[in-house]
Coordinates of C-alpha atoms in Angstrom, one line a residue:
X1 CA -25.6 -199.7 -260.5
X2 CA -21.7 -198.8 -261.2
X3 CA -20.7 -195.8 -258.3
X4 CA -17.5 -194.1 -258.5
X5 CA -15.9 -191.5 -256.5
X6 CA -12.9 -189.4 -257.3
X7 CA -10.5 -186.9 -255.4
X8 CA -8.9 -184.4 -257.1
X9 CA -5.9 -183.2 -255.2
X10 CA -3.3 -180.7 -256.6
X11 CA -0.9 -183.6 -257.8
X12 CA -2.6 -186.7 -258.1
X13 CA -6.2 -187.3 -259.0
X14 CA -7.4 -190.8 -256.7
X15 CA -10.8 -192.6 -258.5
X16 CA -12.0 -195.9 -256.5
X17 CA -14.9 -198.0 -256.6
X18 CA -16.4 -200.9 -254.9
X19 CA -15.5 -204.4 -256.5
X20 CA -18.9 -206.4 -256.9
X21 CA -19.2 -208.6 -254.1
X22 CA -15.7 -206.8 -252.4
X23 CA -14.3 -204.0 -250.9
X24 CA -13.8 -200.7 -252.3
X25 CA -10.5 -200.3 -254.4
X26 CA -8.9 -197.5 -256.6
X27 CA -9.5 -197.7 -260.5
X28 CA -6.4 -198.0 -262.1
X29 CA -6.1 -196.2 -265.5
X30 CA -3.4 -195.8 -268.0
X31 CA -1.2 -193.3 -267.0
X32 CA -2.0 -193.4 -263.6
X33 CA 1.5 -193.5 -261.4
X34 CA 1.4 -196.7 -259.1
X35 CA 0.5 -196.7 -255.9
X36 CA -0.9 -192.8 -256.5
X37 CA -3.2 -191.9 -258.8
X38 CA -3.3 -189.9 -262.3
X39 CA -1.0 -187.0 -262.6
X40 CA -2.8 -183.9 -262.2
X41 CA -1.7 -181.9 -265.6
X42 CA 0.1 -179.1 -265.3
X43 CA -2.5 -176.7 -266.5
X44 CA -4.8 -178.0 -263.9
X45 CA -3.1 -177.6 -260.8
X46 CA -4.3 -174.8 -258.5
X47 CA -7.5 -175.6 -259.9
X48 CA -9.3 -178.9 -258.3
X49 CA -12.3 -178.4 -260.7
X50 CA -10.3 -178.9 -263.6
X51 CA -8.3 -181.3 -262.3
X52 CA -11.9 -183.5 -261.6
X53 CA -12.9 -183.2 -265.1
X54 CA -9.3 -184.3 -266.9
X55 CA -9.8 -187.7 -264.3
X56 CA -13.2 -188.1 -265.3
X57 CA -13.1 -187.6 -268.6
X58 CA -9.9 -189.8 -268.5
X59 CA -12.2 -192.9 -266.4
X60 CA -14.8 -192.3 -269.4
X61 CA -12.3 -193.3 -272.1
X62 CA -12.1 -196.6 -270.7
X63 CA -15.2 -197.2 -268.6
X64 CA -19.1 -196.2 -269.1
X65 CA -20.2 -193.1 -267.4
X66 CA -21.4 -194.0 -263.5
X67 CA -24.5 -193.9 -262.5
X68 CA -23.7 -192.3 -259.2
X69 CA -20.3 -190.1 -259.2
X70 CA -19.2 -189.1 -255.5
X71 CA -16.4 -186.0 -255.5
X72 CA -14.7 -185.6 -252.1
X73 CA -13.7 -181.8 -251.9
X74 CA -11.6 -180.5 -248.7
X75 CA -13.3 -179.5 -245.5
X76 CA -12.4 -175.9 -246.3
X77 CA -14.6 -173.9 -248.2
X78 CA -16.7 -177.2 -248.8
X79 CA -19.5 -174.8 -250.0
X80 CA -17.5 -173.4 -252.8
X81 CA -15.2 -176.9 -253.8
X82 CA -18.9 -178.7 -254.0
X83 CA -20.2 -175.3 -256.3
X84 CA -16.9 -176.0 -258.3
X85 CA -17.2 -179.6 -258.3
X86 CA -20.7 -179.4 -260.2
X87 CA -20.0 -176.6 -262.8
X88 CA -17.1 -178.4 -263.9
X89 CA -19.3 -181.8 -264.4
X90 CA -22.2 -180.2 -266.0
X91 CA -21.1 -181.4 -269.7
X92 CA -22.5 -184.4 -270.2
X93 CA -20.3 -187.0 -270.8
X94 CA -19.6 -188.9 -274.0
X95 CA -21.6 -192.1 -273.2
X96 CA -24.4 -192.9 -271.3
X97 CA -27.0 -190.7 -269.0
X98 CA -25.3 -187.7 -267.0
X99 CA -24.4 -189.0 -263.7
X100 CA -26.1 -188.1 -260.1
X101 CA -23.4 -185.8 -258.9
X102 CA -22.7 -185.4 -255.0
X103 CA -19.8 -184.1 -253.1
X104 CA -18.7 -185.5 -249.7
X105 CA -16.2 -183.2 -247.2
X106 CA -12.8 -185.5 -246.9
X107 CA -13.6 -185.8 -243.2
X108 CA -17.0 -187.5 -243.6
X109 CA -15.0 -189.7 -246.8
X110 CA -12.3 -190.6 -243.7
X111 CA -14.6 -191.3 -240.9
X112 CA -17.3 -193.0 -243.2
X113 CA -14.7 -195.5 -243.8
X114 CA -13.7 -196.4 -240.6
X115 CA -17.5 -196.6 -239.3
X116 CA -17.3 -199.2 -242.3
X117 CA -14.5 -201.4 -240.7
X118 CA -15.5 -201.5 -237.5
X119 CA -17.7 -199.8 -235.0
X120 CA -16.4 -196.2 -234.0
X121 CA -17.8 -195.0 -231.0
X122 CA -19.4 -191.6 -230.4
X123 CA -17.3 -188.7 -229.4
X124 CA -14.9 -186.6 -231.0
X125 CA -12.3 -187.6 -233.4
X126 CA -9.8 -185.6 -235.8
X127 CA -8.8 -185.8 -239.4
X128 CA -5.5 -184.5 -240.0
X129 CA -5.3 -184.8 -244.2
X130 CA -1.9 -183.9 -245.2
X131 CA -1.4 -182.7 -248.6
X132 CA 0.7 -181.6 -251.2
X133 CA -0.8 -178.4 -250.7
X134 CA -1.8 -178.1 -247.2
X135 CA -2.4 -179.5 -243.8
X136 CA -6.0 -179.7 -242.8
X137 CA -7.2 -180.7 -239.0
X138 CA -10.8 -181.2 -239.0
X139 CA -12.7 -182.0 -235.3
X140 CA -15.2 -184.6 -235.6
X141 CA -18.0 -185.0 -233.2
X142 CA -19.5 -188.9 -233.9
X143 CA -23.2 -189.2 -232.6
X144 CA -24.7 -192.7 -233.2
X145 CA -26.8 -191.2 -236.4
X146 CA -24.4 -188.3 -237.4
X147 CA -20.6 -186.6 -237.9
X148 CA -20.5 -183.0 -237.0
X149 CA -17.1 -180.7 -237.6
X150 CA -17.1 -178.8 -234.7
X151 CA -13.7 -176.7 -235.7
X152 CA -11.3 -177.0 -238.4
X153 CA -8.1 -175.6 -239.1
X154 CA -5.6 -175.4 -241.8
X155 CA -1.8 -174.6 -242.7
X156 CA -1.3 -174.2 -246.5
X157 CA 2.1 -172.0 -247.4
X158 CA 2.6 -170.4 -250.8
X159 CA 4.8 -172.8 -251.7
X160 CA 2.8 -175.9 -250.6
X161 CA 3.2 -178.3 -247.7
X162 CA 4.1 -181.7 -248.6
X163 CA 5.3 -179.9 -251.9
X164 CA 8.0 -177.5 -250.3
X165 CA 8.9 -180.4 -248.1
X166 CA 9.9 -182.5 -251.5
X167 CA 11.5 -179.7 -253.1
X168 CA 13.6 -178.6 -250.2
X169 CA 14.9 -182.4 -250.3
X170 CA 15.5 -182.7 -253.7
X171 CA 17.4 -179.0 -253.9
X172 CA 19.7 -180.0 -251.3
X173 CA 20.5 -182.8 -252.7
X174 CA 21.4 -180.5 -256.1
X175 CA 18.5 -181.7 -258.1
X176 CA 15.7 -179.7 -259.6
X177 CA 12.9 -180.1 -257.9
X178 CA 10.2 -180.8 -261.4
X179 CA 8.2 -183.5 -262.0
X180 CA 10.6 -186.2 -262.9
X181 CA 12.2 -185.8 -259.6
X182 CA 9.6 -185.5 -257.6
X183 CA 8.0 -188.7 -259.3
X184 CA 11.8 -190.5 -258.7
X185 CA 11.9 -189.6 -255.0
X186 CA 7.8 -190.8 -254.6
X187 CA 8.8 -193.7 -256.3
X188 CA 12.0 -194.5 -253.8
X189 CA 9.8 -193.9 -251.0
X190 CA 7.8 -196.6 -252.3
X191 CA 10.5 -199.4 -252.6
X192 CA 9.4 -201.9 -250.1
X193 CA 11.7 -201.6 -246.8
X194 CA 12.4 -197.8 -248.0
X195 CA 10.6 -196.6 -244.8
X196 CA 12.7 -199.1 -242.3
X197 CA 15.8 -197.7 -243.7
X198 CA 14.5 -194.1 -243.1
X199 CA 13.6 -194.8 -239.7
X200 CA 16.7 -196.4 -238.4
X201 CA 18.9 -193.5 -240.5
X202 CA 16.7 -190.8 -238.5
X203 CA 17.7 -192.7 -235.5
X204 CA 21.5 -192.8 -235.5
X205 CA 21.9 -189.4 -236.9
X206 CA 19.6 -188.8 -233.5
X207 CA 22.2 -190.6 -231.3
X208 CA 25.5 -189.9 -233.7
X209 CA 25.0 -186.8 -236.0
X210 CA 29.0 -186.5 -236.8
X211 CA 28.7 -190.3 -237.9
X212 CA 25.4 -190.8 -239.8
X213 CA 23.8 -187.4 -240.7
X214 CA 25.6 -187.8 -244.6
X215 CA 24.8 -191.1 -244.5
X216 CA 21.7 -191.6 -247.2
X217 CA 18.3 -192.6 -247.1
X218 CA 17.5 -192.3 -250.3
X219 CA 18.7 -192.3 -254.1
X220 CA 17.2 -190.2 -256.7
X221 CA 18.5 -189.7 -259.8
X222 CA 21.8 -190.8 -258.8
X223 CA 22.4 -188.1 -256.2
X224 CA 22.2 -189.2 -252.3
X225 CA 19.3 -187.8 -250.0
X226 CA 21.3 -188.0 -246.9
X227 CA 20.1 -187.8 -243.4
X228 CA 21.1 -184.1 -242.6
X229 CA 19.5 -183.1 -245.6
X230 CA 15.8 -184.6 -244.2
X231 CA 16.7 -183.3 -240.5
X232 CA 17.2 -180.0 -242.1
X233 CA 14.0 -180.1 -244.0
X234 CA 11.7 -181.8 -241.4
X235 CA 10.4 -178.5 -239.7
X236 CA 8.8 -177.7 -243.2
X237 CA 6.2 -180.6 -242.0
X238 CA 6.3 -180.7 -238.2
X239 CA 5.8 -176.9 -237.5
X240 CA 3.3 -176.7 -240.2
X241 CA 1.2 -179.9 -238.8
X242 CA 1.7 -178.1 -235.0
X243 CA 0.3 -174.9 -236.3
X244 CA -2.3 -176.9 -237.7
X245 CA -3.2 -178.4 -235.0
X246 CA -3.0 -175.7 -232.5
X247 CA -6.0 -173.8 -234.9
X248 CA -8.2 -176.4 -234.0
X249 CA -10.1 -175.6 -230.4
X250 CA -10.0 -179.3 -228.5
X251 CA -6.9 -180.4 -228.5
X252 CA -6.9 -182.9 -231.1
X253 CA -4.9 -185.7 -230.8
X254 CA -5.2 -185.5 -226.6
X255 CA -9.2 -185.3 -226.5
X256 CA -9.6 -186.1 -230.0
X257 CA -7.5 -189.4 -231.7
X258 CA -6.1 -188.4 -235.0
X259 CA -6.4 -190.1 -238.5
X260 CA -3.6 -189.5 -240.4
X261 CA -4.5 -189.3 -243.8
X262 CA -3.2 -188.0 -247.4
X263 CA 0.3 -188.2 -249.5
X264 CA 2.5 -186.6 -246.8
X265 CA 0.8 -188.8 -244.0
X266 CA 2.8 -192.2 -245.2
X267 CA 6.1 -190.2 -244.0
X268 CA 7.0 -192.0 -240.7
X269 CA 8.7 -189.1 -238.8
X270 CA 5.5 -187.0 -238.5
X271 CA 4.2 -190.2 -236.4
X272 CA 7.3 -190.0 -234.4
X273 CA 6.7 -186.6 -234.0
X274 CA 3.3 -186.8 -232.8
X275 CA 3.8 -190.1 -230.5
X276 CA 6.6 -187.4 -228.9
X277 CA 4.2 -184.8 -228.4
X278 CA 2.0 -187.4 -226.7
X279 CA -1.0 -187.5 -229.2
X280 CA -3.2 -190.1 -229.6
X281 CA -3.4 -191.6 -233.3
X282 CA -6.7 -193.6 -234.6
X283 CA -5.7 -197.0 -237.0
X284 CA -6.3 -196.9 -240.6
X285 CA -7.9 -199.9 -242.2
X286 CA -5.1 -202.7 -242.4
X287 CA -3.3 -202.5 -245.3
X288 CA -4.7 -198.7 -246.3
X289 CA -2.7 -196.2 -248.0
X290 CA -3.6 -192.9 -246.1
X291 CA -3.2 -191.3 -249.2
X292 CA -6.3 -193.4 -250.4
X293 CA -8.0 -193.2 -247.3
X294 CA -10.8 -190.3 -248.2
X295 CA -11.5 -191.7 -251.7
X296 CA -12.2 -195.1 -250.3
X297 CA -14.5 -193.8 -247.8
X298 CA -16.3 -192.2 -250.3
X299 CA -16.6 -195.0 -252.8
X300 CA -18.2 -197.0 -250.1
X301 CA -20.9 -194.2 -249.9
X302 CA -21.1 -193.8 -253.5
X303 CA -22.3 -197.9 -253.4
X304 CA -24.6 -197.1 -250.8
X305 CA -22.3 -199.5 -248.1
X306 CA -21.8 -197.0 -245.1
X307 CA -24.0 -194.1 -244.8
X308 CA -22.3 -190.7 -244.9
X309 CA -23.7 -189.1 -241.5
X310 CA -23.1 -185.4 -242.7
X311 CA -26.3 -184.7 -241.2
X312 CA -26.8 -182.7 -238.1
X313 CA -26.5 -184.6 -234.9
X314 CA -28.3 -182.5 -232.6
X315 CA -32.0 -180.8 -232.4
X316 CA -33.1 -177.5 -233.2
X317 CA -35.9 -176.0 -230.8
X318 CA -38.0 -172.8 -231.0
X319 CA -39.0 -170.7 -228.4
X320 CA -43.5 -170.3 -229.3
X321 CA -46.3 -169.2 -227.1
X322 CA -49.5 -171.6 -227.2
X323 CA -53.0 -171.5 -225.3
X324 CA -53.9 -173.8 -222.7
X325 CA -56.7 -173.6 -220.8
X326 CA -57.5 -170.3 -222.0
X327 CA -54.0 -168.9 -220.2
X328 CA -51.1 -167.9 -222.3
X329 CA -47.7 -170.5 -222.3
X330 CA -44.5 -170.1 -223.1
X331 CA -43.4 -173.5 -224.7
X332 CA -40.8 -174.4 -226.9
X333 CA -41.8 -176.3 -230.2
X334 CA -38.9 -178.6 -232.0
X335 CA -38.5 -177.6 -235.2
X336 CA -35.6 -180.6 -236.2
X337 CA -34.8 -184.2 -234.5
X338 CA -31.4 -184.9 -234.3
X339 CA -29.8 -186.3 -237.4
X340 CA -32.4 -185.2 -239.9
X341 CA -30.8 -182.0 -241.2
X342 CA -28.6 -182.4 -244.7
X343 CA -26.2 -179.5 -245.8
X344 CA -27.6 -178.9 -248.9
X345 CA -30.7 -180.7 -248.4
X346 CA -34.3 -178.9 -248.7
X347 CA -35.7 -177.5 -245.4
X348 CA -36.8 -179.8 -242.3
X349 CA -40.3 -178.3 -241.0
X350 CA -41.7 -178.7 -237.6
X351 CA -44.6 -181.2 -237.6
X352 CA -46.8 -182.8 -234.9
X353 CA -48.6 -186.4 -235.8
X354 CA -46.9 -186.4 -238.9
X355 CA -48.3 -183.1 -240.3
X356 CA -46.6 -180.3 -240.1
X357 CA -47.6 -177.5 -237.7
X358 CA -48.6 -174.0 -238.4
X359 CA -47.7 -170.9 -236.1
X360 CA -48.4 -167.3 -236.1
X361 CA -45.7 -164.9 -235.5
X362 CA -45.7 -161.6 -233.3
X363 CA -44.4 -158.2 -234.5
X364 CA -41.0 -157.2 -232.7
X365 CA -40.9 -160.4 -230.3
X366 CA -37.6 -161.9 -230.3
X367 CA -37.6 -165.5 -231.0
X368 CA -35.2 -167.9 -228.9
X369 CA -33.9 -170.9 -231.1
X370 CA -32.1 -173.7 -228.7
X371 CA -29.7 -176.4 -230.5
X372 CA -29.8 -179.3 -227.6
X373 CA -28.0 -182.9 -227.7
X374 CA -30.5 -185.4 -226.6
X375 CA -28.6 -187.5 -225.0
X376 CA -27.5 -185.1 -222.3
X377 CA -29.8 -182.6 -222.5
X378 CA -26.9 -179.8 -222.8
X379 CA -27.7 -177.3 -225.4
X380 CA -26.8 -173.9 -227.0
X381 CA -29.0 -170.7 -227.7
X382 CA -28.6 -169.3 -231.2
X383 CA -30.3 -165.8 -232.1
X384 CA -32.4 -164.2 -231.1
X385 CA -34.3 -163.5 -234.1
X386 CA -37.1 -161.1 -234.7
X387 CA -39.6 -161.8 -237.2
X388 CA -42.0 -159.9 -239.2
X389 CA -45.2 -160.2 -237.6
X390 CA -48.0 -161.9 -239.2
X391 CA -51.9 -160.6 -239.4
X392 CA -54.1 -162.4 -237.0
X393 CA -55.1 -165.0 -239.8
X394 CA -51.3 -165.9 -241.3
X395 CA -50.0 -168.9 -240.5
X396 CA -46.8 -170.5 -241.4
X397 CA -45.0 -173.8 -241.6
X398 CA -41.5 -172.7 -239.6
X399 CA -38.6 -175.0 -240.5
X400 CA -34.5 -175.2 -240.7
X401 CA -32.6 -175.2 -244.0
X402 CA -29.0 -176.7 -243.5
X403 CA -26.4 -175.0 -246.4
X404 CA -23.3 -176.6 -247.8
X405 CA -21.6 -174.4 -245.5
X406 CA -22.5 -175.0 -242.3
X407 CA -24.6 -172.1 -241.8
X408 CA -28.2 -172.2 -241.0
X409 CA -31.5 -170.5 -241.3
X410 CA -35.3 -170.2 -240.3
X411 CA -37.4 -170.6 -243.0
X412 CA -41.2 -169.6 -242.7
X413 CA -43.3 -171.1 -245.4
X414 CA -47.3 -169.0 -245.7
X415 CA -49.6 -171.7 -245.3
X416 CA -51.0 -169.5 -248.1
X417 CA -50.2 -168.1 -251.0
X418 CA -46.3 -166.5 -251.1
X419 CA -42.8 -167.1 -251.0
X420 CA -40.8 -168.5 -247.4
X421 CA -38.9 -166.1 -245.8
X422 CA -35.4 -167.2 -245.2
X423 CA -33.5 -165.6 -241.8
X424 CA -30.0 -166.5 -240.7
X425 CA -29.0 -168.5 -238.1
X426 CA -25.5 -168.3 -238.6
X427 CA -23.2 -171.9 -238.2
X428 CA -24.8 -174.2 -236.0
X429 CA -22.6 -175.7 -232.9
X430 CA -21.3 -178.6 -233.6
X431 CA -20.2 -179.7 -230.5
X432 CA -22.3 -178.5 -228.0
X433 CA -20.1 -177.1 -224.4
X434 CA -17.2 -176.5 -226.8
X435 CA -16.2 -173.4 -228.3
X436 CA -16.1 -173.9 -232.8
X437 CA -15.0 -172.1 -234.8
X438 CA -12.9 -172.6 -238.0
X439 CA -9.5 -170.8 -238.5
X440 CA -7.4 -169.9 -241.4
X441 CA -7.2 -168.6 -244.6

């Protein structure tokens, strides 16, 4: 069964797929621009949607339609990239059955291919993807079953991140920063001992500006890039990855190791600059491009390799009132075991013995609802809720529906006739004793 998975960034669109019998790999297509991906089209950019369906629709031209197509869309506004995502793929394509479409937050694509490579322990880890557009932490807490974001933050100027960054370099050096060269300078990055030399530049002009800041590390188009002219710039990246960084509650990097990931993440300075701020940096794969890192991920769980864990690691508990002995007690009735709750998947009901369990509800008694981790037994209220009360014969299925965007709610199914009620939890915790939330515009 062919799988493919694709992310659509605002410059390059990244396909890969598993080899038979392999690893997974990118798909290389004509036109593509080595070592990145297909040129995002002009008319596309801003827009991620139609960027995905000029890749696809280029893959089609050349291969049979998938049978399984896996989009990774950014952390941020997950819920509306994923909506996006499918509109824009609802045409069927030219050959073959429409494929199963699924979307995948870059995070879980990162973290789904390092569980693949070796065994990642639980705890919290952070995602750092660095973009042409933006810089987007995302805290990760790892449970043995599941991958929670707990908080995410993200930097993304008008003018772009990684994207102001080039064009500041390639003004100063009195080019125009278009696509030709911005393609020239990506492609003199690439040259193989390109990022020693920028290294060991940075380095002198450290030690010895008057002597080495016009010295250049690069060539493009003729016209040096010289040392000053990358000191000058750098700030564009650092104070925009510290900023990042600093919106996301648990000190990532300190508490949480960071995965560098994404076009801008290949540039060696920002390592220096986070090994200087004392920060703790997770490995790569060997040998993987950062840039490819989320769209090999998800190719692995596209091929059904590495499962993708975005399921909730902890379990939901409800506050209920049951009869024993002819005496009233107050109880409290799991409604969700750890790990089984899908964003987007259909609802998880309480059951008992393997059938689900039916309860009555009381008029204007609030309703405690617990998330607890069950390892250590710590856990975090959400609510209360008041439900409509019930006659003394309705009865109702009570269970959790997980959305695409985090946010949760109670659903209470009649064991009769009519529609569930729906009531809302709000964001579950995602890392239960630590504050979440999730910053930026």
């Amino acid at each position: 069964m062919t799988a493919l998975a694709i992310d659509a960034g605002s410059r390059y669109a990244r396909l890969a797929r598993v080899a038979p019998g392999g690893g997974p790999e990118p798909v290389d297509l004509p036109g593509a621009v080595p070592g990145e991906g297909l040129p995002v089209p002009e008319a596309a950019r801003g827009d991620r949607a139609a960027a995905l369906r000029t890749a696809y629709d280029a893959y089609l031209r050349h291969h049979d339609a998938p049978a399984r197509l896996l989009v990774v869309v950014p952390q941020h506004d997950r819920a509306g990239h994923a909506r996006r995502a499918a509109d824009a793929l609802t045409t069927p394509p030219a050959r073959g059955p429409a494929p199963d479409v699924r979307t995948l937050a870059a995070p879980h694509a990162v973290l789904a291919l390092l569980r693949h490579t070796g065994p990642l322990a639980p705890g919290r880890y952070a995602v750092c993807d660095l973009g042409a557009a933006a810089a987007e932490v995302s805290v990760c807490t790892v449970t043995p079953g599941a991958v929670a974001v707990a908080a995410a933050s993200r930097h993304a100027p008008d003018d772009g991140y990684g994207a102001a960054f080039d064009a500041a370099l390639l003004t100063r050096s009195g080019l125009t920063p278009d696509d030709d060269t911005r393609r020239a300078l990506a492609a003199v990055r690439a040259e193989p001992g390109a990022g020693r030399r920028l290294a060991l530049v940075l380095d002198r002009a450290d030690r010895d500006p008057a002597r080495f800041e016009t010295t250049a590390v690069h060539h493009v188009a003729g016209r040096p890039v010289t040392a000053h002219t990358v000191r000058a710039a750098l700030p564009l990246l650092t104070d925009g990855l510290d900023r990042a960084l600093a919106g996301a509650p648990g000190g990532p990097g300190r508490t949480a190791p960071l995965a560098l990931t994404g076009g801008v993440a290949r540039f060696g300075p920002l390592r220096t600059h986070l090994d200087a701020a004392g920060l703790t940096l997770t490995a790569l794969p060997d040998d993987t491009d950062p840039a490819h890192a989320a769209v090999l991920g998800a190719a692995l769980v596209a091929a059904g390799r590495v499962d993708p864990a975005d399921r909730y690691p902890y379990e939901l508990w409800i506050g209920a009132h049951r009869t024993e002995a002819g005496r009233p007690t107050d109880r409290e009735l799991l409604i969700s075991a750890a790990g089984t709750l899908e964003p987007g998947g259909p609802p998880v009901y309480a059951e008992s013995d393997g059938r689900r369990v039916g309860v009555r509800t009381a008029p204007g008694r609030p309703v405690r609802v617990r998330a607890i981790d069950p390892a250590s037994g710590a856990g975090a209220p959400l609510g209360p809720l008041t439900l409509p009360g019930g006659g003394e014969t309705d009865r109702f299925h009570v269970g959790v529906r997980l959305a695409a965007d985090g946010t949760a709610a109670l659903v209470l199914h009649p064991l009769g006739a009519g529609p569930p009620g729906a009531f809302p939890l709000g964001t579950l915790p995602a890392d239960i004793g630590t504050d979440t939330k999730e910053v930026g515009p």
